[in-house]
Coordinates of C-alpha atoms (C1' of nucleotides) in Angstrom, one line a residue:
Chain S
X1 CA -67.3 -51.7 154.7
X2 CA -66.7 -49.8 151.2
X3 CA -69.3 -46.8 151.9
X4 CA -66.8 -44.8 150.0
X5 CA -69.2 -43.6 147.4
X6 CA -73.2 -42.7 147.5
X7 CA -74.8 -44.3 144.7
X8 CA -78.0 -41.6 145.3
X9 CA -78.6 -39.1 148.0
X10 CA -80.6 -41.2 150.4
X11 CA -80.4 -38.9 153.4
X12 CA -84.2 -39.2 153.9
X13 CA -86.1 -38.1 151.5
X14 CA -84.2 -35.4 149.7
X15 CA -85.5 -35.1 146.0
X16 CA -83.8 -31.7 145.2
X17 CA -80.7 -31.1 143.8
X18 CA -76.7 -30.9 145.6
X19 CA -76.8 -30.8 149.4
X20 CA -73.5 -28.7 149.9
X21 CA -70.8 -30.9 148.7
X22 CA -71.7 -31.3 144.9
X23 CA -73.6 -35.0 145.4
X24 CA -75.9 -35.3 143.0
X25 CA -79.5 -36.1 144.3
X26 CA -80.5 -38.8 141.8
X27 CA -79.4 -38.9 138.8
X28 CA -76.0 -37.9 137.5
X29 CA -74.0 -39.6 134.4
X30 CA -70.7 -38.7 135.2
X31 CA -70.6 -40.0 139.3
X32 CA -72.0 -43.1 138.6
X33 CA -69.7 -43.6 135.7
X34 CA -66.7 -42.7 138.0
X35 CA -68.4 -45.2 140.5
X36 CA -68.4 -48.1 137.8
X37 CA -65.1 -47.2 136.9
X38 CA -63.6 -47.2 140.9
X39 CA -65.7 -50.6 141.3
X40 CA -64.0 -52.1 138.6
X41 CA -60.6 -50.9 139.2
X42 CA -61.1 -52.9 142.8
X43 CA -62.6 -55.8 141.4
X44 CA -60.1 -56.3 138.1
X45 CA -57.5 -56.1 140.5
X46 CA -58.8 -58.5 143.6
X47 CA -59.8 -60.7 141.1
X48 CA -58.3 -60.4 137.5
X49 CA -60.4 -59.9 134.5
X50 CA -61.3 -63.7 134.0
X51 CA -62.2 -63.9 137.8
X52 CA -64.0 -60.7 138.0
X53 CA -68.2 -60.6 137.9
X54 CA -70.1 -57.9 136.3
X55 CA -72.6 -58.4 138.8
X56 CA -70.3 -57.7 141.8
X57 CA -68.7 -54.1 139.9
X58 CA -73.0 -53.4 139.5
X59 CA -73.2 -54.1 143.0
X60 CA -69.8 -52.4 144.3
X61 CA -70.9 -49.0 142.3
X62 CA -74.4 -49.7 143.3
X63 CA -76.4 -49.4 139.8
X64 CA -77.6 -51.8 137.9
X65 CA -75.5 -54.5 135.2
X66 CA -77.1 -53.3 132.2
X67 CA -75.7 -50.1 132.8
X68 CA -72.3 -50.6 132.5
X69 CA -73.2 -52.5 129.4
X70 CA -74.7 -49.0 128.3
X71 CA -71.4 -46.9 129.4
X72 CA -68.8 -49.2 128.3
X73 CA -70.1 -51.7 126.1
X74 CA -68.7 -55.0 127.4
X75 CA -66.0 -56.1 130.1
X76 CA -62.8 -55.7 127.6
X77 CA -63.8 -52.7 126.7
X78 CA -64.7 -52.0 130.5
X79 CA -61.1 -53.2 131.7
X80 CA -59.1 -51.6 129.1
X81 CA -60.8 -48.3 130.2
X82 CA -59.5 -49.6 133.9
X83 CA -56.0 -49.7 132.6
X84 CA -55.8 -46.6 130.9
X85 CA -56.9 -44.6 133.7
X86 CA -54.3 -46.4 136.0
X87 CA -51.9 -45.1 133.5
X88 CA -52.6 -42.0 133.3
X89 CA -52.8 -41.8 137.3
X90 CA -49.4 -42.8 137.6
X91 CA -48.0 -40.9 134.6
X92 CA -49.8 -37.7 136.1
X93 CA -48.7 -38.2 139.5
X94 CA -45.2 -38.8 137.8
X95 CA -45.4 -35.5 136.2
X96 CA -45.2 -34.3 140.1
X97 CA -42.2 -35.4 140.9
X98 CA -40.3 -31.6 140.3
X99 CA -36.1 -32.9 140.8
X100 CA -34.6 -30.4 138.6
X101 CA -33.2 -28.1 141.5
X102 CA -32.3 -30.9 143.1
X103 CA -28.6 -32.1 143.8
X104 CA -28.6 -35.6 142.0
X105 CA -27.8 -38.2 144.6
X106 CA -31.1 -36.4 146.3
X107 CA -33.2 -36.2 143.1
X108 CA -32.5 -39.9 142.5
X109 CA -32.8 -41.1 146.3
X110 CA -36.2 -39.3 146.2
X111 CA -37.5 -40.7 142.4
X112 CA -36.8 -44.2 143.4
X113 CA -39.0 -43.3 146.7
X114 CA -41.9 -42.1 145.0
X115 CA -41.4 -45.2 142.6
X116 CA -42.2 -47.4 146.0
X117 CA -44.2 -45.3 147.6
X118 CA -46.5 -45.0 144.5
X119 CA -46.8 -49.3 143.9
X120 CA -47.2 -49.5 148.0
X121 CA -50.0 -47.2 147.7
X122 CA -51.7 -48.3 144.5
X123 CA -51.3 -51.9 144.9
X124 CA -54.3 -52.6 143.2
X125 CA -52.4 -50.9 139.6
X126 CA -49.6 -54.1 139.9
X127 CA -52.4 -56.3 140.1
X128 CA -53.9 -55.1 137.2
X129 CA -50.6 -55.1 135.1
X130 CA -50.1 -58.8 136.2
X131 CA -53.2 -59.5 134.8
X132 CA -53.0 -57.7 132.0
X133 CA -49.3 -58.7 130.8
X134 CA -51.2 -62.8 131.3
X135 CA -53.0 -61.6 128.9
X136 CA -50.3 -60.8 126.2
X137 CA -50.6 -57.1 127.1
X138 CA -53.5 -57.1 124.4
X139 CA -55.8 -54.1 126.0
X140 CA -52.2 -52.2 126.2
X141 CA -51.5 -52.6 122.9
X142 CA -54.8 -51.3 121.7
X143 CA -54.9 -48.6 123.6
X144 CA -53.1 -45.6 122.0
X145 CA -53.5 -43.6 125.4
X146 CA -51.5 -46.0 127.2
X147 CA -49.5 -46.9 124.6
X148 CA -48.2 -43.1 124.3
X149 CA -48.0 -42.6 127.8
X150 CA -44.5 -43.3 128.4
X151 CA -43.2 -42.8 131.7
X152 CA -41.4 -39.4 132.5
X153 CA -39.6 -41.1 134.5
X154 CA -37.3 -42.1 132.1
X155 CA -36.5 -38.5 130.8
X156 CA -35.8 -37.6 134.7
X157 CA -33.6 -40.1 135.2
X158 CA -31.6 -39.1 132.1
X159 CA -31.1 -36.1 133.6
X160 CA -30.2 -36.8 136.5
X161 CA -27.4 -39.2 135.6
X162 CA -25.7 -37.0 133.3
X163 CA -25.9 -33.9 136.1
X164 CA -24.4 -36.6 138.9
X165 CA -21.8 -37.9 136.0
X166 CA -20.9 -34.2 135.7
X167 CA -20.3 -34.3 138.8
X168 CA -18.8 -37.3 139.5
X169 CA -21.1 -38.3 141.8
X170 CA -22.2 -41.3 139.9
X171 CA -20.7 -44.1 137.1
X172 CA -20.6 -43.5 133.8
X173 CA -22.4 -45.6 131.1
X174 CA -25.9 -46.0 132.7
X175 CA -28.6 -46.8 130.4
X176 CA -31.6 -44.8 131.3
X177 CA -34.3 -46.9 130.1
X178 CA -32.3 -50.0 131.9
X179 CA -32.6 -48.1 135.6
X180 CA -35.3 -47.5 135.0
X181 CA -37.1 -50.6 134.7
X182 CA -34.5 -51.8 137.5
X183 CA -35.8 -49.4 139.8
X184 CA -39.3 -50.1 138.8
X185 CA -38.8 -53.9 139.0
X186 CA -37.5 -53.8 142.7
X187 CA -40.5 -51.4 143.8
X188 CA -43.2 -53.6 141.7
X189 CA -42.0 -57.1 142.8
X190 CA -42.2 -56.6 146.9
X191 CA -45.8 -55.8 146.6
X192 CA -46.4 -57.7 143.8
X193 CA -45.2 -60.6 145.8
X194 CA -46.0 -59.9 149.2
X195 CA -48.6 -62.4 149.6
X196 CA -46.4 -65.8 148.6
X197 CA -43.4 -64.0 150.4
X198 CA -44.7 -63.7 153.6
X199 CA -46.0 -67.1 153.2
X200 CA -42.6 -68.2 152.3
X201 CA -40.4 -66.0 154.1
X202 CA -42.0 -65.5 157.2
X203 CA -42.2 -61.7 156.2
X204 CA -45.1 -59.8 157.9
X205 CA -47.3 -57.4 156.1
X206 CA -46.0 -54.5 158.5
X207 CA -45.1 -51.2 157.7
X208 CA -41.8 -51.6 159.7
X209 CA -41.2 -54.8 156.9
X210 CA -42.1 -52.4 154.3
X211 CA -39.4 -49.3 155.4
X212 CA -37.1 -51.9 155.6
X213 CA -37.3 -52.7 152.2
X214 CA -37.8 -49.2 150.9
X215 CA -34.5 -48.3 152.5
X216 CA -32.9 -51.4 151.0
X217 CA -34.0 -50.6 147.5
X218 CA -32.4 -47.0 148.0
X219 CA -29.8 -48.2 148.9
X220 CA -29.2 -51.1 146.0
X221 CA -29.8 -48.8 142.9
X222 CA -27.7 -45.5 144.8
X223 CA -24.8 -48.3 145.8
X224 CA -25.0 -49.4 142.1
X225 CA -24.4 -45.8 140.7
X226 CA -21.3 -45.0 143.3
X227 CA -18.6 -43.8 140.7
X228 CA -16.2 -46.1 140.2
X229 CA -13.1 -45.5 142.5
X230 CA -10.0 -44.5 141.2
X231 CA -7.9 -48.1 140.4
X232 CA -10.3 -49.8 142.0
X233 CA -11.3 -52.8 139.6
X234 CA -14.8 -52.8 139.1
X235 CA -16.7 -56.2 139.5
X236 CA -18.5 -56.0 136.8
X237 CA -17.8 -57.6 133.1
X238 CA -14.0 -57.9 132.7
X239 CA -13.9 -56.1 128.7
X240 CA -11.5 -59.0 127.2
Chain E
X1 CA -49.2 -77.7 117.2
X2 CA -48.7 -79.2 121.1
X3 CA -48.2 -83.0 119.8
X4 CA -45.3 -83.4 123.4
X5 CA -47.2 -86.2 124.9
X6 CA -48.6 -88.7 123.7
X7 CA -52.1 -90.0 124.5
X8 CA -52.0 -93.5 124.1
X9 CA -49.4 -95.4 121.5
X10 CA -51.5 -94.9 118.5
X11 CA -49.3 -95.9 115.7
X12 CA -51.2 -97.8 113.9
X13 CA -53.0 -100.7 116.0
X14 CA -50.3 -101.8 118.6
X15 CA -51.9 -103.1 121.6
X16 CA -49.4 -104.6 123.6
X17 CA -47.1 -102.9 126.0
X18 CA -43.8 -100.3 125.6
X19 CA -42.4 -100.1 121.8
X20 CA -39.1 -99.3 122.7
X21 CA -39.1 -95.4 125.0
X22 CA -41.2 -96.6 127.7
X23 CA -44.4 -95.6 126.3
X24 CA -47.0 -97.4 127.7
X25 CA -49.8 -98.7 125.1
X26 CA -53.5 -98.0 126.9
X27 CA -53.5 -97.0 130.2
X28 CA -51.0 -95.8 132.3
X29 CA -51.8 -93.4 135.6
X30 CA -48.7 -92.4 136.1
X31 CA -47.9 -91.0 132.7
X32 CA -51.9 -89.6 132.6
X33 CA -51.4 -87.7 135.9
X34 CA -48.1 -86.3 134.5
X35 CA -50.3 -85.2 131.2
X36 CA -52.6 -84.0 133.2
X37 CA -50.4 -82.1 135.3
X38 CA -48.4 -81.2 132.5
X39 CA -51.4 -79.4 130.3
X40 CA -52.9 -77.6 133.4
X41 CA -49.4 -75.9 134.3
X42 CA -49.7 -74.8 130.8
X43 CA -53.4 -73.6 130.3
X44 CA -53.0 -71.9 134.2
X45 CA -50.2 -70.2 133.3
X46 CA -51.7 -69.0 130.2
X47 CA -54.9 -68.3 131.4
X48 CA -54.7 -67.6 135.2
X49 CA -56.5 -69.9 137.6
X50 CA -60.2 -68.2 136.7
X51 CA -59.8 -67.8 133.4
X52 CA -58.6 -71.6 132.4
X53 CA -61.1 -74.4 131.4
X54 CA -61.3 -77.8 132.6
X55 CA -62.3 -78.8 129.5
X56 CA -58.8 -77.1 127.7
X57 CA -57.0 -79.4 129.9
X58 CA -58.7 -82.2 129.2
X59 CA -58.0 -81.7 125.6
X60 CA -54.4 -80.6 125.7
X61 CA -53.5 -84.0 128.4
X62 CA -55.7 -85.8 125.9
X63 CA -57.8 -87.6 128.5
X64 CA -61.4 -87.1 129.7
X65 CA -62.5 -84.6 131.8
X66 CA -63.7 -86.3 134.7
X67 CA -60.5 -88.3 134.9
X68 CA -59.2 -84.8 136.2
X69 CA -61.6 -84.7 138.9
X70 CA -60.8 -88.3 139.9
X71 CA -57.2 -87.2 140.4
X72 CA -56.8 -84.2 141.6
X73 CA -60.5 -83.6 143.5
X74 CA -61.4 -80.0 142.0
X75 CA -59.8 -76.8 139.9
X76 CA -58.3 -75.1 143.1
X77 CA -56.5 -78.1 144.4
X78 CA -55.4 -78.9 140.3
X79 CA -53.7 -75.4 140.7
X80 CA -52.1 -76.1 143.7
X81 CA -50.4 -79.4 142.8
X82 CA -49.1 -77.8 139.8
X83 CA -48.1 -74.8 142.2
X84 CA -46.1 -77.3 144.1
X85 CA -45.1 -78.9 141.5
X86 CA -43.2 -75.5 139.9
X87 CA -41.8 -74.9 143.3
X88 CA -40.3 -77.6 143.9
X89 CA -39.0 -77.4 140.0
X90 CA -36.9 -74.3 141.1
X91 CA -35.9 -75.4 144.1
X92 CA -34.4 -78.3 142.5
X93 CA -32.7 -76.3 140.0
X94 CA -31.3 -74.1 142.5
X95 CA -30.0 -77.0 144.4
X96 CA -27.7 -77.8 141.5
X97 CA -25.7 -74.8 142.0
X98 CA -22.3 -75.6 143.4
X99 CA -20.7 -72.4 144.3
X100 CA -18.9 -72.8 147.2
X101 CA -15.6 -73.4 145.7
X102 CA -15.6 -70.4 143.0
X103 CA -14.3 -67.0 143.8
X104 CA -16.9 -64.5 145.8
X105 CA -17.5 -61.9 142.5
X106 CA -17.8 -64.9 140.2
X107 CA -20.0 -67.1 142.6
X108 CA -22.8 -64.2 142.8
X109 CA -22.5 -63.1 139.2
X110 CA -23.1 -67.1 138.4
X111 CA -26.1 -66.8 141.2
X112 CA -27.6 -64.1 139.2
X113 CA -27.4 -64.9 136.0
X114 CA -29.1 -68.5 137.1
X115 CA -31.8 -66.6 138.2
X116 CA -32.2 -64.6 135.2
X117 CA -31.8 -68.1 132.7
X118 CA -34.2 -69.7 134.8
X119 CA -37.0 -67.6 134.8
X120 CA -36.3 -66.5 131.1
X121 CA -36.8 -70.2 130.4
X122 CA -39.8 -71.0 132.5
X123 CA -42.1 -67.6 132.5
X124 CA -45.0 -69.8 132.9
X125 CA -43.6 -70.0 136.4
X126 CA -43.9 -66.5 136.8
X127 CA -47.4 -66.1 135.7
X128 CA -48.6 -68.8 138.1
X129 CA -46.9 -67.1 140.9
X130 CA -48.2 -63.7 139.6
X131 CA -51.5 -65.7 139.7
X132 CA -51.6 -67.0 142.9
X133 CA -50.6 -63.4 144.8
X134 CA -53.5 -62.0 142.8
X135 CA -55.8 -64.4 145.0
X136 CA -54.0 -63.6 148.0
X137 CA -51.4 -66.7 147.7
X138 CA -53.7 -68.9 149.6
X139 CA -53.1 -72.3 147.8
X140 CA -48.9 -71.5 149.1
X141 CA -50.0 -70.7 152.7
X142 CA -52.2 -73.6 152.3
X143 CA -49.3 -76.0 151.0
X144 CA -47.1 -77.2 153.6
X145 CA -44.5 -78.6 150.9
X146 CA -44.6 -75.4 148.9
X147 CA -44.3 -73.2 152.6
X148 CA -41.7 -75.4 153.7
X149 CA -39.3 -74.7 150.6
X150 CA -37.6 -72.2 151.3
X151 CA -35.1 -70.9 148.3
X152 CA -31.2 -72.6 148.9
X153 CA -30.5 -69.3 147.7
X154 CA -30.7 -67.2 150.9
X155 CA -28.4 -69.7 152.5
X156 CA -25.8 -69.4 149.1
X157 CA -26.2 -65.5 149.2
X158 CA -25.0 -65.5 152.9
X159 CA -21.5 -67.9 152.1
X160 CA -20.6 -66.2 148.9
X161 CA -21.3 -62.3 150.9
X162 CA -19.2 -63.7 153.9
X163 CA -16.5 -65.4 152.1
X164 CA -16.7 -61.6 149.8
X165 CA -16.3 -59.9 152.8
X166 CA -13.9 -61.5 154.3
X167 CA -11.9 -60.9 151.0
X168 CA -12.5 -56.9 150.7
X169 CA -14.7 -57.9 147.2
X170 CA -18.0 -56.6 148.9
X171 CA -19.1 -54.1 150.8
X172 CA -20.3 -55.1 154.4
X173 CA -24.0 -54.9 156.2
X174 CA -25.9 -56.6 153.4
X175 CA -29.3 -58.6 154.4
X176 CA -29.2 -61.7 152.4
X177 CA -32.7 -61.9 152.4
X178 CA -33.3 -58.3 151.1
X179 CA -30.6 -59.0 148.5
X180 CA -32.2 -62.5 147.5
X181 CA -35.2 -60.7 147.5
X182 CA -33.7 -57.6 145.0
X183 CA -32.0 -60.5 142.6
X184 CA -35.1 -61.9 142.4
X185 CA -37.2 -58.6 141.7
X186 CA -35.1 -57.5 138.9
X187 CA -34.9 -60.8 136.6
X188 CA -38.5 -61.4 138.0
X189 CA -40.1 -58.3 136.5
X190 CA -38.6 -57.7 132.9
X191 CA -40.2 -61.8 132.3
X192 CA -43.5 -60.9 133.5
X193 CA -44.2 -57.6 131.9
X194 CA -42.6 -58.4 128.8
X195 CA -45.9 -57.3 126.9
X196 CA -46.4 -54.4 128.3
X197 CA -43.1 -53.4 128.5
X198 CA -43.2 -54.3 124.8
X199 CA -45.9 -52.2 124.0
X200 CA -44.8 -49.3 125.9
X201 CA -41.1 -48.9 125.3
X202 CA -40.8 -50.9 122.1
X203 CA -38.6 -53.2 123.1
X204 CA -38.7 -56.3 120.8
X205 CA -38.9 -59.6 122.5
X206 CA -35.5 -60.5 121.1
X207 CA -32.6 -62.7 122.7
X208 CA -30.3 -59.6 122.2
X209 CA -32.9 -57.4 124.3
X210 CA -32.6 -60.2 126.6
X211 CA -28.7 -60.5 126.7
X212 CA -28.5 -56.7 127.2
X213 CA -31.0 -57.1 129.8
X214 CA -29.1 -59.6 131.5
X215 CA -25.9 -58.4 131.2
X216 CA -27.5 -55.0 133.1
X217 CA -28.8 -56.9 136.4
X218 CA -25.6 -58.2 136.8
X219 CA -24.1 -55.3 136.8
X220 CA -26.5 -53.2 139.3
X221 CA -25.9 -56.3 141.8
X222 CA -22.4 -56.4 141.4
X223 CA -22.2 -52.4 141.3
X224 CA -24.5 -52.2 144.6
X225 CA -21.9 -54.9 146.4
X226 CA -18.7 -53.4 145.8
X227 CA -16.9 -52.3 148.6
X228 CA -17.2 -49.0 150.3
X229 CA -13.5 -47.3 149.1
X230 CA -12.1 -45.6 151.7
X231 CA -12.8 -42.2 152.6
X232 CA -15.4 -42.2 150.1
X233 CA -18.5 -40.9 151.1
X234 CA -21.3 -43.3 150.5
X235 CA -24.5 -41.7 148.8
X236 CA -26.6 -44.2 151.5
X237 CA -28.7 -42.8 153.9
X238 CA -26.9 -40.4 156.2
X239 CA -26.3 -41.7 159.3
X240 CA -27.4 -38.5 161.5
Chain F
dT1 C1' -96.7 -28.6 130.4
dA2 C1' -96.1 -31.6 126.6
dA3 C1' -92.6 -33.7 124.0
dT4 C1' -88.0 -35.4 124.0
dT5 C1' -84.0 -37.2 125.6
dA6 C1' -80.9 -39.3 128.8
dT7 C1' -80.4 -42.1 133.0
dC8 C1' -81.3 -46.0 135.0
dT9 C1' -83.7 -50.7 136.1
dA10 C1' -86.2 -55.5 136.5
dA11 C1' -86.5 -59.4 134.3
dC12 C1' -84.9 -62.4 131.1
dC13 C1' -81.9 -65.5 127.9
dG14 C1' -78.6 -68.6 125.7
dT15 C1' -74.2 -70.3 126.7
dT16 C1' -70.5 -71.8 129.3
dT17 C1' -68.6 -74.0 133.1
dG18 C1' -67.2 -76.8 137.1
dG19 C1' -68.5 -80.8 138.6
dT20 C1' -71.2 -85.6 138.6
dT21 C1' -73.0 -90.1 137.3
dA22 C1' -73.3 -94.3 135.6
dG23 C1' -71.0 -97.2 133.2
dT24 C1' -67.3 -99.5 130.0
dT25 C1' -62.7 -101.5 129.2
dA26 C1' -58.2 -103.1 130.3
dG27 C1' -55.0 -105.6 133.1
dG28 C1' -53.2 -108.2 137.0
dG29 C1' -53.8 -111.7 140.7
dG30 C1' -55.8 -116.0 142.1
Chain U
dC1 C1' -59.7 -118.3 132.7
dC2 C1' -62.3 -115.5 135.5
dC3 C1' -63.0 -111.9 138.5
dC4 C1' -61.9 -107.7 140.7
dT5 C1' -59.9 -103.4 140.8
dA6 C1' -58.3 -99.4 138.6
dA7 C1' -58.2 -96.6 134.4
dC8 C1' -61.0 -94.3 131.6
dT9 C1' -65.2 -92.2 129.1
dA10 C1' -69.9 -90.4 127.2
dA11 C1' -73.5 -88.0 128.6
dC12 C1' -75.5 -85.2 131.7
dC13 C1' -76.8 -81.2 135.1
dA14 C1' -77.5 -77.1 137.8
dA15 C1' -75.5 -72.9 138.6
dA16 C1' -73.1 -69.0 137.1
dC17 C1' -72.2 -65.7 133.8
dG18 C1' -72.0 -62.2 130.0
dG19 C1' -75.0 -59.8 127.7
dT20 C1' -79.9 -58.1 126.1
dT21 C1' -84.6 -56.2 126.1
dA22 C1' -88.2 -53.5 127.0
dG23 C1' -89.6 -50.1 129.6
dA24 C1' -89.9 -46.8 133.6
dT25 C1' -88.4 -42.4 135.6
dA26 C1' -86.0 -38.1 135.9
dA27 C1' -84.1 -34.0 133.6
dT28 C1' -84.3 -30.8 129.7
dT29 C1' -86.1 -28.2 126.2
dA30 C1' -89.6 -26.0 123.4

DNA sequence: TAATTATCTAACCGTTTGGTTAGTTAGGGG
DNA sequence: CCCCTAACTAACCAAACGGTTAGATAATTA
């Protein structure tokens, strides 16, 4: 099922170090620490911190309960830990994203596709955010790392706008940080939500469903930043 | 603190029936279920589903614990009642909306901004929902009433983008559903990640965050639905 | 290779928790 | 007025759970 990591060597009897690809042989602080931390990445987000047994992450990383009590103290501290790395994955893999030689309708078409592509991929980081906002966003707040990790994002999509107002390819008076979180809320909620929308909607989990959707969202926030037509009255808040 | 409801009458030593607003003296089922019911949409919302007590709920409806049980059977189906419960709640609500006779723009800006009030004013809502798809929305697929109630919203979407249409106010070949569905996203999201969206951007949890907030969706909606002007090229997929 | 340190574990513990039981009290119908 | 049903409760229980302890085993160093 989830044979993804080796919790020792195990191959017969080998008691000797690294068999070619770096696998530690038995004992090996850092691997098992990165195995408690996937395990409880998976089960924080299947089954939110509340719902979440330390006995099933000791079991998922293969090692025993007391020591992820002896890595990480206790499960707060153990989830916060969780959220901070999910953070910085995103962040990081944010950081990618190069769209400065890009011609702006392009560079923005392709940011708010990574943005879905990213929460399709990772939904397991929106599940831990849900929980985590339940919460009152307390482990957020504590955290300085995640706290200071503000998304890039933001700074791209400044500069984008203000290349594709240059121009003219896009309206004027967009608020960065507001597209922003627009874009990020139409990514976040579809797989957020897929579970009670399919059961409502009918929707099924296919990819096709999915590419739908993706296209869609494109297509919302880029329709939204069209340049207002000359004399063409704008449907948005009448200024008197 | 949470002194809503009312337990039993309890001023002073009145034991016969109703002073005056209907409250009954000692027992009443109806008005204990609706405690009950009350206090466990609260606590769930708070807490999540795993992370609530049936004990809390006891103490916030004011009644004894295995009064709970006698009603509502176990935890799971508790949640699922109240699940119901909210649904219906929003259905209702959406109901109420009488569009049909206002003008296409001002019909959908009225649609959205509905949305936006309603879950601004009921975010426990959210969090159950949010909840329930981080347990794989089960207790939804499980509820025929909750399956079976479908948002009046589609169906309102499809008139008002017909009748807009038909009047040059929007553009053509939008999915109702895909639009409900991006209406929904955007007011959905800045509700339920209000804390960490607090923590991370420093936005206050103020009414004027929230008016600016609104005031945005609107206009991204709006902005996405205006018409295609003529001879304009669309930054939308190319066709070839 | 002996001493030391770090990794890792089996077994245990006190508390919390969902759920039950056995019964008490109010109220309505005969 | 009495009895029967339904509303309601105090006390209890077994299982689950977060966390601890005491120690065993592997790697490192002197």
């Amino acid at each position: 099922m989830e044979n993804t990591d080796r919790p020792t060597a195990g191959a017969g009897a080998a008691k000797k170090n690294g068999s070619g690809t770096g696998q530690k042989a038995t004992r090996d602080a850092a691997a098992t620490r990165a195995r408690i931390l996937n395990a409880a990445s998976k089960e924080f987000a299947k089954k939110g911190l509340k719902g979440t047994r330390i006995d099933a992450i000791a079991k998922r990383a293969r090692c025993n309960k007391a020591l992820i009590y002896h890595y990480f103290g206790n499960k707060e501290a153990l989830f916060s830990t969780v959220l901070e790395r999910n953070y910085e994955a995103i962040r990081s893999a944010e950081r990618q994203l190069d769209l400065a030689h890009r011609e702006p309708v392009a560079a923005m078409r392709e940011l708010i596709g990574f943005s879905f592509d990213y929460v399709s991929a990772h939904p397991e980081f929106i599940s831990l955010i849900n929980d985590e906002n339940m919460h009152g966003g307390v482990h957020v707040a504590h955290s300085v790392k995640a706290r200071d990790l503000n998304s890039p994002l933001v700074a791209m999509i400044e500069t984008i706008l203000e290349r594709g107002q240059g121009e003219g390819k896009f309206r004027s008076g967009v608020d960065p940080v507001q597209l922003y979180i627009s874009i990020a809320s139409i990514c976040y909620f579809f797989i957020a939500n897929r579970s009670t929308l399919s059961a409502i909607f009918g929707l099924p989990k296919t990819s096709e469903v999915l590419a739908q959707r993706r296209e869609h969202v494109i297509e919302v926030i880029l329709g939204y930043l069209r340049p207002e037509a000359d004399g063409q009255d704008l449907p948005s808040m009448p200024k008197a």
